[in-house]
Every structure is written in structure tokens, then in C-alpha cells.
Amino acid sequence: MTVTLADVAARARVSPATVSRVLNGNYPVAASTRERVLRAVDDLDYVLNGPASALAAATSDLVGILVNDIADPFFGIMAGAAQTEIGGPGDGSGRAGGEKLAIVCNTGGSPERELTYLTLLQRQRAAAVVLTGGAVEDPAHQAAMSAKLAKLADAGTRVVLCGRPPLPDSEAVVAALAFDNRGGGRRLTEHLLSLGHRRIGYVAGPLERTTTRHRLEGHRDAMRAAGLAGDEERLTVHGPYDRRSGYDATHELLRREPEVTAVVAANDTVALGASAAIRDRGLRIPEDISVAGFDDLPFSVDAVPALTTVRLPLFEAGARAGRLAMGKEKPPPGGIATIAAELMVRGSTAPPRVG
Amino acid sequence: MTVTLADVAARARVSPATVSRVLNGNYPVAASTRERVLRAVDDLDYVLNGPASALAAATSDLVGILVNDIADPFFGIMAGAAQTEIGGPGDGSGRAGGEKLAIVCNTGGSPERELTYLTLLQRQRAAAVVLTGGAVEDPAHQAAMSAKLAKLADAGTRVVLCGRPPLPDSEAVVAALAFDNRGGGRRLTEHLLSLGHRRIGYVAGPLERTTTRHRLEGHRDAMRAAGLAGDEERLTVHGPYDRRSGYDATHELLRREPEVTAVVAANDTVALGASAAIRDRGLRIPEDISVAGFDDLPFSVDAVPALTTVRLPLFEAGARAGRLAMGKEKPPPGGIATIAAELMVRGSTAPPRVG
DNA sequence: TCATCGATAGAAAGCGCTTGCTACGGGTGT
DNA sequence: ACACCCGTAGCAAGCGCTTTCTATCGATGA
């Protein structure tokens, strides 16, 4: 048998209501009574029944964090930061308070899973939901998401987007923190152009993601501004955001166009694969080919040569999203904030060989 | 207002009981009735109230996965793999079944948080809990953990350890999958010894973790077997499992003992930091100093030179833990399985310079 | 033809907690 | 001294679902 509130009440010689109030600390209870109750709780090793409490109170202390790929530090860093702010246990006192249980849900990048997790969180009457990472640009899915988020918001769940562009309409969302992927992509390519590169290959992410599109658009904006439009299709290869894809795509790219002097990757992980491919072809970085990434994940500075990339303040953004989800921070005006991306020039980019 | 079971029942002109049975599919319902109910569910956009259902049924479909550091791929990979098996949404049908909601909880390596998360999961009446990563070796904490796990098991929660040594007593645990950290550490050092290294530095993890201790013991076993005992203390530096720590510790190590010809790191991330420190001192890898890591995380093969390390089958182990948690796989005999660690020799280790 | 049985559906009793409202006592103002 | 009020504690009505037990009905077998 599990111990119930009533058991504790009996042992403390008070009513269940009083025990509940002691535990929730949201109602005055005389110090002596409180102490008696707490002792009984301890004696009996009582653990609150979460579902029962959530049912009665019509709220739960769950906060969901949705990520595309939990094995990718890009998401891990944001999720970890968010969780820090959301509290979960132990971030401070322990006993009382605004503490919520942060749980991270791995969608694997699948739109259906994303939706299903949202439903599950809705079932659990989650207090808040943080969606991280780029969205899929399928209209049907977007509509479904909007509808689902609206429903969540209706039910009192605070929805925050982190590293994801704001939804078309949605008043449902407390705040949207979007990375300036387009600007970052543009500045990165401008850097390459200023070094003298003209034939720049682009190893892009999966076609239908906003992140992919924005970074690519930034790149192309820069190319166009330099009067280098035209060859985009041939110089772009799409693939998943992983190392393997970067490796394969770069081989493909160099086969298509051996004259490439620089390769821009969709993110740092892809850049690692790209670098491996370039080396496997007997080329040196950056002497023969420059390589650049995106995100500035922790390992990027340790690559050899250190990777030129675009720094996204993942931790800060995740933390802010967490605070927003908890209502600890005022949403930005209009509920939308764009988070700047900073160009990090390191050793993997250099002027192209002359000739 | 949210839609309730009763609303659906009214619209389908059946009793709430029938709706519940249709939704749970655990009781015969006439096809025509079922259809009517399902249409009503759809029409009303009904979403089951999780807490209510968990309360009434005295079980929930939550499965907790505890990790030390969600930003570390070591844990991300295991957690992701486990989640794949646990189902969460969308791994298959969608409607029915054994699907559970996998949620990952980030303890940040703190014993208190670990305990608190366990309590929270206990509150939620979690169906299963997977604990990943090394344990902290504080007796008080271990006792508390045992007690807590026993209580969870009592309440019907399936507990699985993944990459963590079995608990002293515990019948509470369904299964424990332990990595052969000691064997891996030994083989790694044997490899270095066979190359001719004699002065080997060790950048260890935090002192009180089992993972740290086992890897270090393996290393020292190998050293001792080679007749090289004695200098352990001076050649070992402890620190957290992160890049920064690897960097700092390696500088410290090389200051203490400039004659070191090889550095073994507690894991690959630390090895990255160690490599950076070595390079910053103007030394080459592996010509001047060999470097080795542990885990074989995805980026290790892309390090330059590629990192010699010990491969842990993180994905497979995580997946197996997931299956065990779901009761989809029979526990190993005695509930304990040791998972082999495979030496991966790559470019970062080579014979020491002569002289 | 009548009792029996199998297949379905409904009634109703909780699951363990929260919370609005009521009850009780002693201190306060006049 | 009397009416009042504040500080506490208890009562009891749910929260929305599951599940046991009972009721119904048409089909079946003797």
C-alpha cells in the first residue's frame, strides 16, 4: 500500500486539507501544526500523488522541451540551459516554489512525432512547452502545429519557441526567439568573398527546414550582392544535419565542381564531415580549400585547423526560453526577438590559392 | 472549457464507460459503437486528461531517463537510443499500445538532483526509469538511491541502469548494463605501453564517480603489470568531464612532468582539450606526445589526427536499456550484463620519440 | 417454448488531492 | 462587556477517468 494524504493527516491529527496546505504552502498554517505535519510526512515517507494533485488542481508542473535530436549538442545545450532556468529539482531551495519538472522530448525531426508529443503534453496538462530548432515548412504540418499550439495555449500552457521562427499568425505563443540565421549566413559568405573566394560550395541541411532555408538564403544574398548569382543549384548539395551527410555531400560537390575554393557547411557537424572528405581527397585546409561551419559548437574551436563558423548563443537563448516559459522574464515586444549570430573567424578559412 | 469524456459520451450517445473502453481498447465494444465514439472524439477534438486517467488507473505511461549532462553526446546518444525503443510517439502505429512517453531528465551530475528527479518520477507513478552514466560513490547517497529505487520498484516502476555499475544489494533493479570501463582503460594503456611509452599522464574525471575510478583502475592495472607503478599520483590530474578541464589539466600535467610522452584522457571531450593544450605548448601529436580518449564519440574520428580511443556501444546499450525498461527484452542472467569496450587505434597515438 | 449464455452497454463507486466555504476562538475597538 | 475580525482548521464537493458489477437483448440448445 502506498501512503496517502489521509494517512499523513491521521498521523498528524489534522485534516487532509491541512496537510495539503502545508505541502503547498499557499495558505496560512500555524507553525506548530506545520511542524507536526512535516514530521508525519517524513515518518511515513509520504510522496505526493502527482496525477491526483494535477487532476484536482487542474495543472501540472511539467514543462516539455521538444528537440529534434537529443544526441546533437546543438539541442543539448539549449535544452540543458532551459532546464536550468525551469528549475527541475535542486536549482535552489528544494522544498517550495515555482519549481517545475523539465522533461525533454526527442522528436527526431519528425513532424508527426512533434505533434504527438505536443498531444501528450497536452494530455499531461503541461505548464509550458519550449520548442527548439527549426520548423518543417510543410503547410499542412504548420497548420496542424498552429492549431495544436493554440489549443495548448487555451488550456493555459505557455508556449515558447527557441531558435525557431515565429509562427505565421499565432497569438498562442508567449514568445519566439529566432536566430538570425540569414544574417549569419550572409556574413559568413561575405567573409569568404572578402578573402577572395568566388567559387563557393554549399553543403546544406534538409530541404524543408526553415533553418536550412534561412542560412542558405543568407549565403545566396551575399553571393548575389557580389554579382555571383547563377550557379547556385550546382554548388549546393542538401542532406541531413550530420557528419556523414557532410562527408558524402562534399565528395559529391567536389566531383561536380573541382574548382571550388571554399565549402560552407550547414552546421559545424556537417563541416567536420566536409573537412574529412576534403582531406581524403588529398587537399589541405585552408590552403587548398577553406571550410566554414555554423553554430560554433564546443568542438569547433578544437578542430584542426580551428573552424571558422557563426556563433549562436545557444546557452543564453535556451536559458532565456526557460525563463520565458516560467514567466520569470518579460516577453520581448511583439513576442518576437531575433538573436544575433556572430561571425567567428578562425583557421579553417584563408584566401584561395592564386591561379 | 476543455472537452471531457462525458462530452464525448453525450455526443456519441453512449455512456462514459463505453468511451473509455473504446479509447483503451481493452474491452469488447461493438464496431458500430466504436465508430460512433471515434467520430465524436474527432469532432470534439477530445484529448484524454492524463492526470485523471493516471489517477484512476493507478499507472502512467511516463518513462524517465536520467542523464548527467544532456549537452554531452555521450548521454544524448544513449538517451536517444532508449527513447527509440520506449516508443514515445510515432515509432509505429500511433493509436494503440505499449507506447510510452519517454522523458529525459538532466541531473547535471548532482546527486541531489538525481534523487529529486527520482522522487518526481515516483510522484508521477512512472512506468519505468532508466539511469544512465556513472554513479557517485558517496555512501550516504548510494544508500539513499538504493532506498529510493526500492520504493520505485515497489510501486511497480521498472528500473534499469545503463552504463552504470549494479547497485550493491538491489533486487529493485530490472537490469544493470555496465560498461567494461576497467577493461577498456587497461587495453588502452596496454596499447600505449606496447608502443613503447613509459611516462604516461592521465587526465581523469571527477574523483567520486565510478566511471572515473574504473577507467583509472584499468590504466593503473596495466601500468603495474608493466612494472611501472609508483608515480601514479603525480601523473594523474582530476577534473570534470569537459573540454576546458582537459585543457587545464594537461597544462598542469606537463608542467609537473615535462617528460610525459603520452596523455590518456578520461573521455574524448577531455582528450580534445588535452590536444589543444599540447598544441599550445608547441608540441605535435603524435610525434611529440600521443593522446588517447575514451567513448569514441562521433567527432573523435574527425579529430586531427584521428583520436585513438575506446569504443563504447552507446547506441546499442541505450536501445537495450529501453527495451529492458519496456519489458520487451529478457533481462540478462542475474540482471547484470557487462558491455564490452573496444580499443580503436587511430592516428593520435604513435611510438614515443627515441631518446 | 423457456431457461441459458455470450456479447455489449450502463450505473456508480471510487482513485488521492485541492479548495471554496463554514466554523471556531481569542484579541480588539468602543 | 458586546459585536467584530483575523487567524486557523475542517467539511465536503468535486477534478475526469477507470472498472467492477449489474442489466439488457438477441441467439442458442434442449
Short mmCIF file of C-alpha atoms in Angstrom, two decimals, chain B residues 6 52-53 77 81-82 105 111 122 128-129 138 153 191 202 241 243 269 290 295 305 308 312 336:
data_model
loop_
_atom_site.label_atom_id
_atom_site.label_comp_id
_atom_site.label_asym_id
_atom_site.label_seq_id
_atom_site.Cartn_x
_atom_site.Cartn_y
_atom_site.Cartn_z
CA ALA B 6 -18.60 12.89 -20.70
CA ALA B 52 -7.21 11.86 -14.37
CA SER B 53 -6.53 8.71 -16.24
CA ILE B 77 23.21 9.09 -27.79
CA ALA B 81 18.50 5.25 -28.43
CA ALA B 82 16.49 4.37 -25.35
CA CYS B 105 15.79 14.45 -17.02
CA PRO B 111 23.32 13.59 -6.56
CA GLN B 122 7.75 8.48 -8.27
CA ALA B 128 9.94 2.82 -15.79
CA VAL B 129 13.15 4.67 -15.08
CA ASP B 138 29.22 8.66 -1.67
CA ALA B 153 10.25 -0.84 -7.73
CA HIS B 191 48.37 -0.27 -26.35
CA TYR B 202 46.35 10.57 -17.03
CA TYR B 241 34.39 15.64 -17.93
CA ARG B 243 36.96 20.20 -22.70
CA THR B 269 35.87 15.51 -24.89
CA SER B 290 50.44 10.67 -28.03
CA ASP B 295 33.98 6.58 -25.61
CA PRO B 305 44.96 13.33 -36.10
CA THR B 308 42.78 6.71 -30.56
CA LEU B 312 31.59 2.09 -26.14
CA ILE B 336 23.65 -7.82 -14.82
#
